[in-house]
Short mmCIF file of C-alpha atoms in Angstrom, two decimals:
data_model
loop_
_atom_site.label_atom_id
_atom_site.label_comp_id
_atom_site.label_asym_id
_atom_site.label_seq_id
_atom_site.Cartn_x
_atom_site.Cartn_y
_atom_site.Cartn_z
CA UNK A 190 -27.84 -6.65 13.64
CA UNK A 191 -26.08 -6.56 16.70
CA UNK A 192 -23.14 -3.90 17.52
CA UNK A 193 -20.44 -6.05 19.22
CA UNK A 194 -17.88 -4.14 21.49
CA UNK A 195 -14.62 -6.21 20.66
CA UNK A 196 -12.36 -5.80 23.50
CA UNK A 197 -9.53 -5.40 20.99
CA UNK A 198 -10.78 -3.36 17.85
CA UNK A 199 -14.24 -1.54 19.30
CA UNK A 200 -17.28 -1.65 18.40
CA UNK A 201 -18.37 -3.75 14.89
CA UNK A 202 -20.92 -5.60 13.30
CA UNK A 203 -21.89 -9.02 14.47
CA UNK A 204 -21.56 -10.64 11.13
CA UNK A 205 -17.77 -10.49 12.15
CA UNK A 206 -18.18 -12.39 15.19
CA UNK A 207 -18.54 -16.32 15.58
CA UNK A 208 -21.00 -17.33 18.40
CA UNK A 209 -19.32 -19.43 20.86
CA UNK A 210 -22.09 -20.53 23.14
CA UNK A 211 -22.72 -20.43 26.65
CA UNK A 212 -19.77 -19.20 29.03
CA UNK A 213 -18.49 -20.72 32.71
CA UNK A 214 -19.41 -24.44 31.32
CA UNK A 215 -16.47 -25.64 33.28
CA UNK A 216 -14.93 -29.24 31.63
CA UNK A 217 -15.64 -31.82 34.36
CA UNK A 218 -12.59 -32.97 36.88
CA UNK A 219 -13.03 -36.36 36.44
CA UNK A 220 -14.52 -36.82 33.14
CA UNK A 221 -13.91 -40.65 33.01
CA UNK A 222 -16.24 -41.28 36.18
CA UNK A 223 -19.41 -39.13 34.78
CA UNK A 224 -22.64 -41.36 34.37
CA UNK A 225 -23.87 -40.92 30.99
CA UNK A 226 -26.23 -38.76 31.85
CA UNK A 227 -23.61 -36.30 33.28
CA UNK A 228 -21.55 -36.77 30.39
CA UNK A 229 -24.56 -35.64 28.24
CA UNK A 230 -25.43 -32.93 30.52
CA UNK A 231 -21.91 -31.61 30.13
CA UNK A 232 -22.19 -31.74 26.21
CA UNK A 233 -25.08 -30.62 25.20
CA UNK A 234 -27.33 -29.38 27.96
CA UNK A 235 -27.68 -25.42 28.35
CA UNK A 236 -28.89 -22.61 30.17
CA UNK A 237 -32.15 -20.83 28.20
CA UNK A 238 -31.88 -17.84 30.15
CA UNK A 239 -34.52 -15.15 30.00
CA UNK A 240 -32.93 -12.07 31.07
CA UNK A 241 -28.88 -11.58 31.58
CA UNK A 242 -27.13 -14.40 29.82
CA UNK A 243 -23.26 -14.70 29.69
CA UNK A 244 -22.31 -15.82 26.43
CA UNK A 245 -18.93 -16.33 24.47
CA UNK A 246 -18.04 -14.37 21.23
CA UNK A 247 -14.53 -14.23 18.87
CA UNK A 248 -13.88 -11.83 16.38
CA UNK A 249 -13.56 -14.18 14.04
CA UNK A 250 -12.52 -11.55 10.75
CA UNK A 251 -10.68 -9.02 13.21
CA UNK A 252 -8.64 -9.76 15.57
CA UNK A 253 -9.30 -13.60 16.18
CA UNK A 254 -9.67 -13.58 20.04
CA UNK A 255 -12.25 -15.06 22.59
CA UNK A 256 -13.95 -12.71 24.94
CA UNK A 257 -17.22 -13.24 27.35
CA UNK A 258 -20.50 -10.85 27.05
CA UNK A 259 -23.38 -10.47 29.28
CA UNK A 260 -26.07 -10.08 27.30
CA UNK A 261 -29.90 -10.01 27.71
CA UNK A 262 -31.81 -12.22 25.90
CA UNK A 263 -35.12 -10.36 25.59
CA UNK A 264 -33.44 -6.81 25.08
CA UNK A 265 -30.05 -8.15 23.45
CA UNK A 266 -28.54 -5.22 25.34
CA UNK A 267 -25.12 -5.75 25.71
CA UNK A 268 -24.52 -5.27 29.58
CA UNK A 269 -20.77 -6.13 29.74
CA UNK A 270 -18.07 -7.37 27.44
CA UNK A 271 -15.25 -9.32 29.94
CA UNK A 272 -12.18 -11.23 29.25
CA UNK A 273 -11.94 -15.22 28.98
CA UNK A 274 -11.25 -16.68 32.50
CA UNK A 275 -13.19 -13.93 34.13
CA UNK A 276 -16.34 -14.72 36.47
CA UNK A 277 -19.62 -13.34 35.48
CA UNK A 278 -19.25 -9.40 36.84
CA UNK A 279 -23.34 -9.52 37.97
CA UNK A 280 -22.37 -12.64 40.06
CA UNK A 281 -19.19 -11.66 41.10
CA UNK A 282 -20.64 -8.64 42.30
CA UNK A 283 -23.79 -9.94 44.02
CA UNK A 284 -21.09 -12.00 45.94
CA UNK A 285 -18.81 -9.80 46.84
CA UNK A 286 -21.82 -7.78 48.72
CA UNK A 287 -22.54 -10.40 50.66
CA UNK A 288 -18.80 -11.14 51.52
CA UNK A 289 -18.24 -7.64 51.78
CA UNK A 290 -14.52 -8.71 51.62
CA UNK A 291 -13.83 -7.83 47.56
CA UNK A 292 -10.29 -7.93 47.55
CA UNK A 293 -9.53 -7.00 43.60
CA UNK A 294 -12.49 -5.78 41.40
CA UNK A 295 -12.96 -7.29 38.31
CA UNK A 296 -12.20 -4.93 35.37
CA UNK A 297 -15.50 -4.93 33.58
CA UNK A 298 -15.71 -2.74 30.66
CA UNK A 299 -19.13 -1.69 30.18
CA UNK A 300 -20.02 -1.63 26.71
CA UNK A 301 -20.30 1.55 24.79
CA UNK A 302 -24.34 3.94 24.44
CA UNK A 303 -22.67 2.39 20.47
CA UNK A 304 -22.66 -1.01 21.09
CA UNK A 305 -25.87 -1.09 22.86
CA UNK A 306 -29.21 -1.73 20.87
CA UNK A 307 -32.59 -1.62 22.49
CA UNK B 1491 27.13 -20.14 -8.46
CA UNK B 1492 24.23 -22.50 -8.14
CA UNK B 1493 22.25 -19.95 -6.11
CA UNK B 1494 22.35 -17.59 -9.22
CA UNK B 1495 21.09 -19.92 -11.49
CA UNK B 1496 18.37 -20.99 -9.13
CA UNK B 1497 17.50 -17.20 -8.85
CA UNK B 1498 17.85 -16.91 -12.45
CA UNK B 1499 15.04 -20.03 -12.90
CA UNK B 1500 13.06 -18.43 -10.39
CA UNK B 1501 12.68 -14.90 -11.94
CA UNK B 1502 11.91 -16.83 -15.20
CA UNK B 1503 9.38 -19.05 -13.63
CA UNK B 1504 7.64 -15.49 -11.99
CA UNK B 1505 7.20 -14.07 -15.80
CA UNK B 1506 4.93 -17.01 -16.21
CA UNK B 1507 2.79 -16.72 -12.70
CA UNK B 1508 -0.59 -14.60 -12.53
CA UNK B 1509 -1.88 -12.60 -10.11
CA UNK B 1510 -5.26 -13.92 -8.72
CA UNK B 1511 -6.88 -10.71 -10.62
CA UNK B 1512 -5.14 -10.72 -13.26
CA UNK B 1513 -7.92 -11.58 -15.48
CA UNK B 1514 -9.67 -8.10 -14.33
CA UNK B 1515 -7.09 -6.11 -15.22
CA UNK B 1516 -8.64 -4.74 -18.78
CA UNK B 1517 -11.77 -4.45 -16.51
CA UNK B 1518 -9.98 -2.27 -13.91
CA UNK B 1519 -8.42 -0.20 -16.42
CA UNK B 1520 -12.14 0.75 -18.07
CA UNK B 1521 -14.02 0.87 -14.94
CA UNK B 1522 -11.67 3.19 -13.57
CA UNK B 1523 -12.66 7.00 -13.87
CA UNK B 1524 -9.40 8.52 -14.13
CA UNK B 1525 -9.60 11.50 -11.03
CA UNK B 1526 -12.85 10.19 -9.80
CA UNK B 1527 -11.91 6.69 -8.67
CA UNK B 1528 -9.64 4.25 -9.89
CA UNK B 1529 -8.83 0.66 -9.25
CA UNK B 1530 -5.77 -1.37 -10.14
CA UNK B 1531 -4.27 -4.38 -8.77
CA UNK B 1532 -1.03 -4.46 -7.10
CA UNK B 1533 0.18 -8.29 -7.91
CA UNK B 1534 2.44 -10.22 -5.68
CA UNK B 1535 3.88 -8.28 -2.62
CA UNK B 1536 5.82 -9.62 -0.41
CA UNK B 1537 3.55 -10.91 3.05
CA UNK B 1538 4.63 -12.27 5.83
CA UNK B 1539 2.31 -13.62 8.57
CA UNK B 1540 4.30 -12.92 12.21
CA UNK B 1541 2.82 -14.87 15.11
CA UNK B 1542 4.61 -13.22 18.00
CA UNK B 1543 4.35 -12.02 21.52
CA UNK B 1544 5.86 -8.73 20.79
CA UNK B 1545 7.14 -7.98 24.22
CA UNK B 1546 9.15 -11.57 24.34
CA UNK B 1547 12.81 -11.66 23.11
CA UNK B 1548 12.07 -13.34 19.69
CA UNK B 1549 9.22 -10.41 19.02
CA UNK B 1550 11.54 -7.57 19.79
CA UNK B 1551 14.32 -9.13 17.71
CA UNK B 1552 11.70 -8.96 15.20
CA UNK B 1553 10.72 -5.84 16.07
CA UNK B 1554 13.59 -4.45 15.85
CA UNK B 1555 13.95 -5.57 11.95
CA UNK B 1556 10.85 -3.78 11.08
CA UNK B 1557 11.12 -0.50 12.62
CA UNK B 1558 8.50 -2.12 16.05
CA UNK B 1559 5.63 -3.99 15.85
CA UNK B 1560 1.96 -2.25 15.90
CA UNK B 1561 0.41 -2.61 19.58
CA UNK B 1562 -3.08 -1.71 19.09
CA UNK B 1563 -5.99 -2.33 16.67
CA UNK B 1564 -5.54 -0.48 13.51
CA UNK B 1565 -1.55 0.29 13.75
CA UNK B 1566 0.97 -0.31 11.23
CA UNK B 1567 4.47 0.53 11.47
CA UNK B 1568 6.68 1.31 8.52
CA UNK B 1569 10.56 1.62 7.96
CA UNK B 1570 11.44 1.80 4.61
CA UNK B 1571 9.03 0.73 2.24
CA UNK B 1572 8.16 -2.36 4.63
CA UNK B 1573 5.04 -2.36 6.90
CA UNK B 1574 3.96 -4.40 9.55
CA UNK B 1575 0.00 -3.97 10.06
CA UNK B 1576 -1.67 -5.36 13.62
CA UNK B 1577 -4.03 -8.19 12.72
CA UNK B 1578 -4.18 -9.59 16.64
CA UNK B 1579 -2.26 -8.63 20.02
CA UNK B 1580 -0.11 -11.48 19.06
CA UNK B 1581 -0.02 -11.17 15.17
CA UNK B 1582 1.01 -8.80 12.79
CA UNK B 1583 1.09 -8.75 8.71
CA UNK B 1584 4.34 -7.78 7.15
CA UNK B 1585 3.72 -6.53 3.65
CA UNK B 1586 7.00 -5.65 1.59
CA UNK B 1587 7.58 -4.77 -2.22
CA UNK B 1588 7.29 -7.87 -4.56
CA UNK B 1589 10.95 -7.26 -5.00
CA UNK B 1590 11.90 -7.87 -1.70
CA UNK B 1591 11.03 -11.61 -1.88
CA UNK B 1592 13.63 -13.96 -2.09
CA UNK B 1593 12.75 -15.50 -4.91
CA UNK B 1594 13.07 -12.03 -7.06
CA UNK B 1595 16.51 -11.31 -5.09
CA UNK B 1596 15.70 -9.61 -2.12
CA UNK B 1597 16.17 -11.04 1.88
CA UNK B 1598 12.72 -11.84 3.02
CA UNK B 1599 11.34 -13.53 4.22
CA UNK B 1600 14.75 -15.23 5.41
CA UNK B 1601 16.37 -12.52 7.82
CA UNK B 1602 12.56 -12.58 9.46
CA UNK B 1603 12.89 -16.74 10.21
CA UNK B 1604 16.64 -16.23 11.05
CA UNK B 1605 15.82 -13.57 13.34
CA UNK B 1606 13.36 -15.49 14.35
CA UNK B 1607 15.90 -18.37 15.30
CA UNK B 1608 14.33 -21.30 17.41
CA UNK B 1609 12.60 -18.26 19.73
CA UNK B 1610 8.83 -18.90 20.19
CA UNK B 1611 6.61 -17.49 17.70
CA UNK B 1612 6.27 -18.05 13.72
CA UNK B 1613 7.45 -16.90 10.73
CA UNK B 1614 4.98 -17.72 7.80
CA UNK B 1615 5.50 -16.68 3.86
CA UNK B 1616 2.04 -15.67 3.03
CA UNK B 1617 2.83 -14.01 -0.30
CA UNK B 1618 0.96 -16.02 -2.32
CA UNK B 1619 -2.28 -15.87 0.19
CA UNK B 1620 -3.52 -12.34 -0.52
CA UNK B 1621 -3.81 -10.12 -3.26
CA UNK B 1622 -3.58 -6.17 -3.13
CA UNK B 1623 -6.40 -3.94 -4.89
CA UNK B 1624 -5.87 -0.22 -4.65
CA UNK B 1625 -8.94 1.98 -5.12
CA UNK B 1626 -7.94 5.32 -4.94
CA UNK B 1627 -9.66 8.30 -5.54
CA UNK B 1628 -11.99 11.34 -4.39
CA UNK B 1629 -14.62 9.30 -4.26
CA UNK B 1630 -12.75 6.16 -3.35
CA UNK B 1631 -14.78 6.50 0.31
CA UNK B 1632 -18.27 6.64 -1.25
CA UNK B 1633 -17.25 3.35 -3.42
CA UNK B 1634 -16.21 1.69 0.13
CA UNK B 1635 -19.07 3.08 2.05
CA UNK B 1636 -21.48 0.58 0.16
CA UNK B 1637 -19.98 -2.43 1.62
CA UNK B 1638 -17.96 -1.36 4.51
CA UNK B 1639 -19.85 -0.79 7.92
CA UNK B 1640 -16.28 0.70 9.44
CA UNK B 1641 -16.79 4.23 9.59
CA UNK B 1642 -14.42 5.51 7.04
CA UNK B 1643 -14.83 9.15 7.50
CA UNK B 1644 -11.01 10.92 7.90
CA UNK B 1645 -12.03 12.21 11.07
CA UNK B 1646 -12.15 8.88 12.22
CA UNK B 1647 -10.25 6.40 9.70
CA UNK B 1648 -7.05 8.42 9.41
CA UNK B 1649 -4.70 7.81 6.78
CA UNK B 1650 -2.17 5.23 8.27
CA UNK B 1651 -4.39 2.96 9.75
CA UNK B 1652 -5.33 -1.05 8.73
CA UNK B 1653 -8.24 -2.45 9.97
CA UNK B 1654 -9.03 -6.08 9.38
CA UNK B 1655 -12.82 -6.41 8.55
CA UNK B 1656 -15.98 -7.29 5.89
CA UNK B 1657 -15.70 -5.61 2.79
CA UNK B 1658 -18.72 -6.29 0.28
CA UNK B 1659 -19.42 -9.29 2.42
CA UNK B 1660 -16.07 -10.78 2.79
CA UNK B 1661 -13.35 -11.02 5.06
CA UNK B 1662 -10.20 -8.00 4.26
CA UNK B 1663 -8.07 -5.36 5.07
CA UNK B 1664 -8.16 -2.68 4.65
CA UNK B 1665 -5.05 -0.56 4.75
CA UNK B 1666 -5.96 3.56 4.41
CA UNK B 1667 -2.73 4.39 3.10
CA UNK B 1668 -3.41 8.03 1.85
CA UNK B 1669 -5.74 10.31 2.30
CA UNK B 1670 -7.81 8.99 -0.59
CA UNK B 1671 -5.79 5.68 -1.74
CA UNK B 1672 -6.76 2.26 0.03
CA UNK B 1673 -5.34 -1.07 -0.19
CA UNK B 1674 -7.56 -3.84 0.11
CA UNK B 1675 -6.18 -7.29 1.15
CA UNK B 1676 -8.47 -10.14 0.28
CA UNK B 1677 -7.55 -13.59 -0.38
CA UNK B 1678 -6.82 -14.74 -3.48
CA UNK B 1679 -9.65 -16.68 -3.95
CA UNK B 1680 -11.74 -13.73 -3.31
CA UNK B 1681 -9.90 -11.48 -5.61
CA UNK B 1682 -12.23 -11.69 -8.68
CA UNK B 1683 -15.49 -11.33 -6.36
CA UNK B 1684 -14.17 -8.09 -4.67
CA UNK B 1685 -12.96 -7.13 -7.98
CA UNK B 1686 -15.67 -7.26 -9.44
CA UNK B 1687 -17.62 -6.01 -6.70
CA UNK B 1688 -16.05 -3.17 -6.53
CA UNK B 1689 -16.01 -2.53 -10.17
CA UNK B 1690 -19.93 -2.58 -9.84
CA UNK B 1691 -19.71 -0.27 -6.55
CA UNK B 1692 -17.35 2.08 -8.97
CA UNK B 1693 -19.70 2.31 -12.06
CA UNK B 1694 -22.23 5.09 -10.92
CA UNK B 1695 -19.31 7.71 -10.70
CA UNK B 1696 -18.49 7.06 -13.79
CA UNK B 1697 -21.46 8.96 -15.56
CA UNK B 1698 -22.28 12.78 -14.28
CA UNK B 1699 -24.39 13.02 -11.16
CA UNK B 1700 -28.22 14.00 -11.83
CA UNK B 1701 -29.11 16.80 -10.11
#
C-alpha cells in the first residue's frame, strides 16, 4: 500500500486515491487535422517509464482534488507531489541549469520520510 | 395560513419516514456496552452541501451566516449548534439539528440559498444523503482503530476536528466531536454495513478482557 501525500489533507492511504494516469499529455491544438495515427497516439499511447514517472492522482474520498506526483516506478518512492498545471520539477530543473536564467522556482513540496516507501 | 398547514402535513409526513438505520436500532441498543462503548444513531440532521470559494463575496456572505467557513483540512467551525466541516478548499458540509430544517419549522436550508442569491457557488439540501452514527466511549478509539488507517490518537486527532476518509472500507466522516464521542457520516446506503460493522468491531469489549 502506498502512503499518498495529498497536497490538501497529508499523508493517507492509497485506497483513497483514484489513479489518473500519465501527467503533461497535452490535448492536441488542432485535433481535427491529426492523422489517425496521431489521434490514436494521443488516446491511448503512454510512457512505460522505468525510473521517475510523473503521474496524476485525486483524492477521490478526501478532499476531491487533482494533483501531479513524481514517482518511481521500480522503487514507488514518492519523489514529489506538485500542483495541476505545474511542469515536471526534475525537468524544470534540469532546464533551468542549462538556462541558468530561473526566474520563479517552482514550489515543489517534497513528500514527507511518511509518505515515502522503499 | 396555507404555509401552516403545509408545515403541519410535513411534520406528519416525518412521523412516518425512517432513518436509513433505523432497522439497527434494537441492535445498537444491545451491542452497546453502556461506559465501555456505545453506538446510537442520530436520524435526520439537517446537511447542507456548500460549494463555495470562501474568499468570493457569495462565500463570505455565507460565511458570515455560519460563524466562517473552515480553511484547512480537518476544520469545522461552529456557532450555535450549527457546524460547517471542510470537505474541499472549495466545499464545506453544514450539519444543523434535525429541527432546524424547514420542513420541521426551522430556516434552513433557505436563508443559506437566499444568502446565497444568484452569487457563484451552490447551495445543496443534502439531508437526506447521510446518516449520523455516534460511537462514543473509552474505548470508542480502539473500535475505530480496526478500520480506520487515520491516526486517531488525541495527540494527533484532537477533539474538534472532521476528516473525510475510509472507515471499515467505505467512504465517511468522521467528525471527533469530544474527547471520546465520534460522529460518523456515511451515506445512507451504507448505513446498515457500517452499522453493522461497527457493531461487530464493538462486540469484543463487551465481555472482560483475558489476561
Amino acid at each position: 500500500m502506498l502512503l499518498i501525500s495529498c497536497p490538501n489533507c497529508g499523508p493517507r492511504d492509497e485506497t483513497e486515491f483514484h489513479y489518473g494516469g500519465q501527467a503533461h499529455v497535452p490535448y492536441p491544438e488542432n485535433p481535427a487535422e491529426l492523422t489517425d495515427r496521431e489521434w490514436a497516439e494521443y488516446l491511448f499511447y503512454r510512457d512505460n517509464t522505468k525510473g521517475a514517472f510523473a503521474e496524476r492522482w485525486q483524492h477521490s474520498t478526501g478532499c476531491r482534488q487533482w494533483f501531479n506526483t513524481l514517482r518511481d516506478t521500480v522503487t514507488y518512492d514518492i519523489q514529489a507531489v506538485y500542483p495541476m498545471g505545474q511542469p515536471r520539477p526534475d525537468r524544470e530543473n534540469a532546464a533551468k541549469e542549462t538556462a541558468a536564467a530561473g526566474t520563479t522556482a517552482p514550489t515543489v513540496i517534497p513528500a514527507s520520510p511518511e509518505g515515502t516507501l522503499k | 395560513m396555507a404555509d401552516t398547514a403545509a408545515l403541519e402535513n410535513s411534520k406528519k409526513i416525518q412521523t412516518l419516514r425512517k432513518s436509513p438505520a433505523a432497522l439497527l436500532a434494537a441492535a445498537f441498543e444491545a451491542g452497546s456496552v453502556t461506559g465501555v462503548v456505545e453506538l446510537r444513531e442520530v436520524p435526520f440532521l439537517t446537511m447542507a452541501g456548500l460549494r463555495i470559494n470562501p474568499a468570493g463575496d457569495a462565500g463570505q456572505r455565507l460565511g458570515a451566516l455560519t460563524g466562517g467557513l473552515p480553511a484547512a483540512s480537518g476544520e469545522v467551525r461552529s456557532s450555535g449548534d450549527t457546524a460547517v466541516l471542510w470537505l474541499g478548499p472549495a466545499e464545506f458540509l453544514l450539519v444543523a439539528p434535525a429541527e432546524s430544517h424547514e420542513s420541521l419549522g426551522g430556516e434552513l436550508p433557505r436563508t443559506l440559498t437566499e444568502s446565497l442569491g444568484d452569487g457563484e457557488g451552490q447551495v445543496v439540501d443534502l439531508s437526506a444523503n447521510r446518516t449520523t452514527l455516534e460511537l462514543s466511549g473509552p474505548r470508542a478509539r480502539a473500535v475505530l482503530e480496526k478500520g480506520c488507517a487515520l491516526d486517531l490518537h488525541p495527540r494527533v486527532l484532537k477533539a474538534g476536528t472532521a476528516l473525510s476518509t475510509e472507515i471499515g472500507g467505505i467512504p465517511a466522516i468522521l467528525w471527533k466531536t469530544g474527547e471520546e464521542t465520534y460522529r460518523i457520516f456515511p451515506r445512507a446506503s451504507f448505513a446498515e454495513f457500517l452499522g453493522r460493522w461497527l457493531l461487530d468491531a464493538m462486540r469484543e469489549f463487551a465481555t472482560p478482557e483475558v489476561p
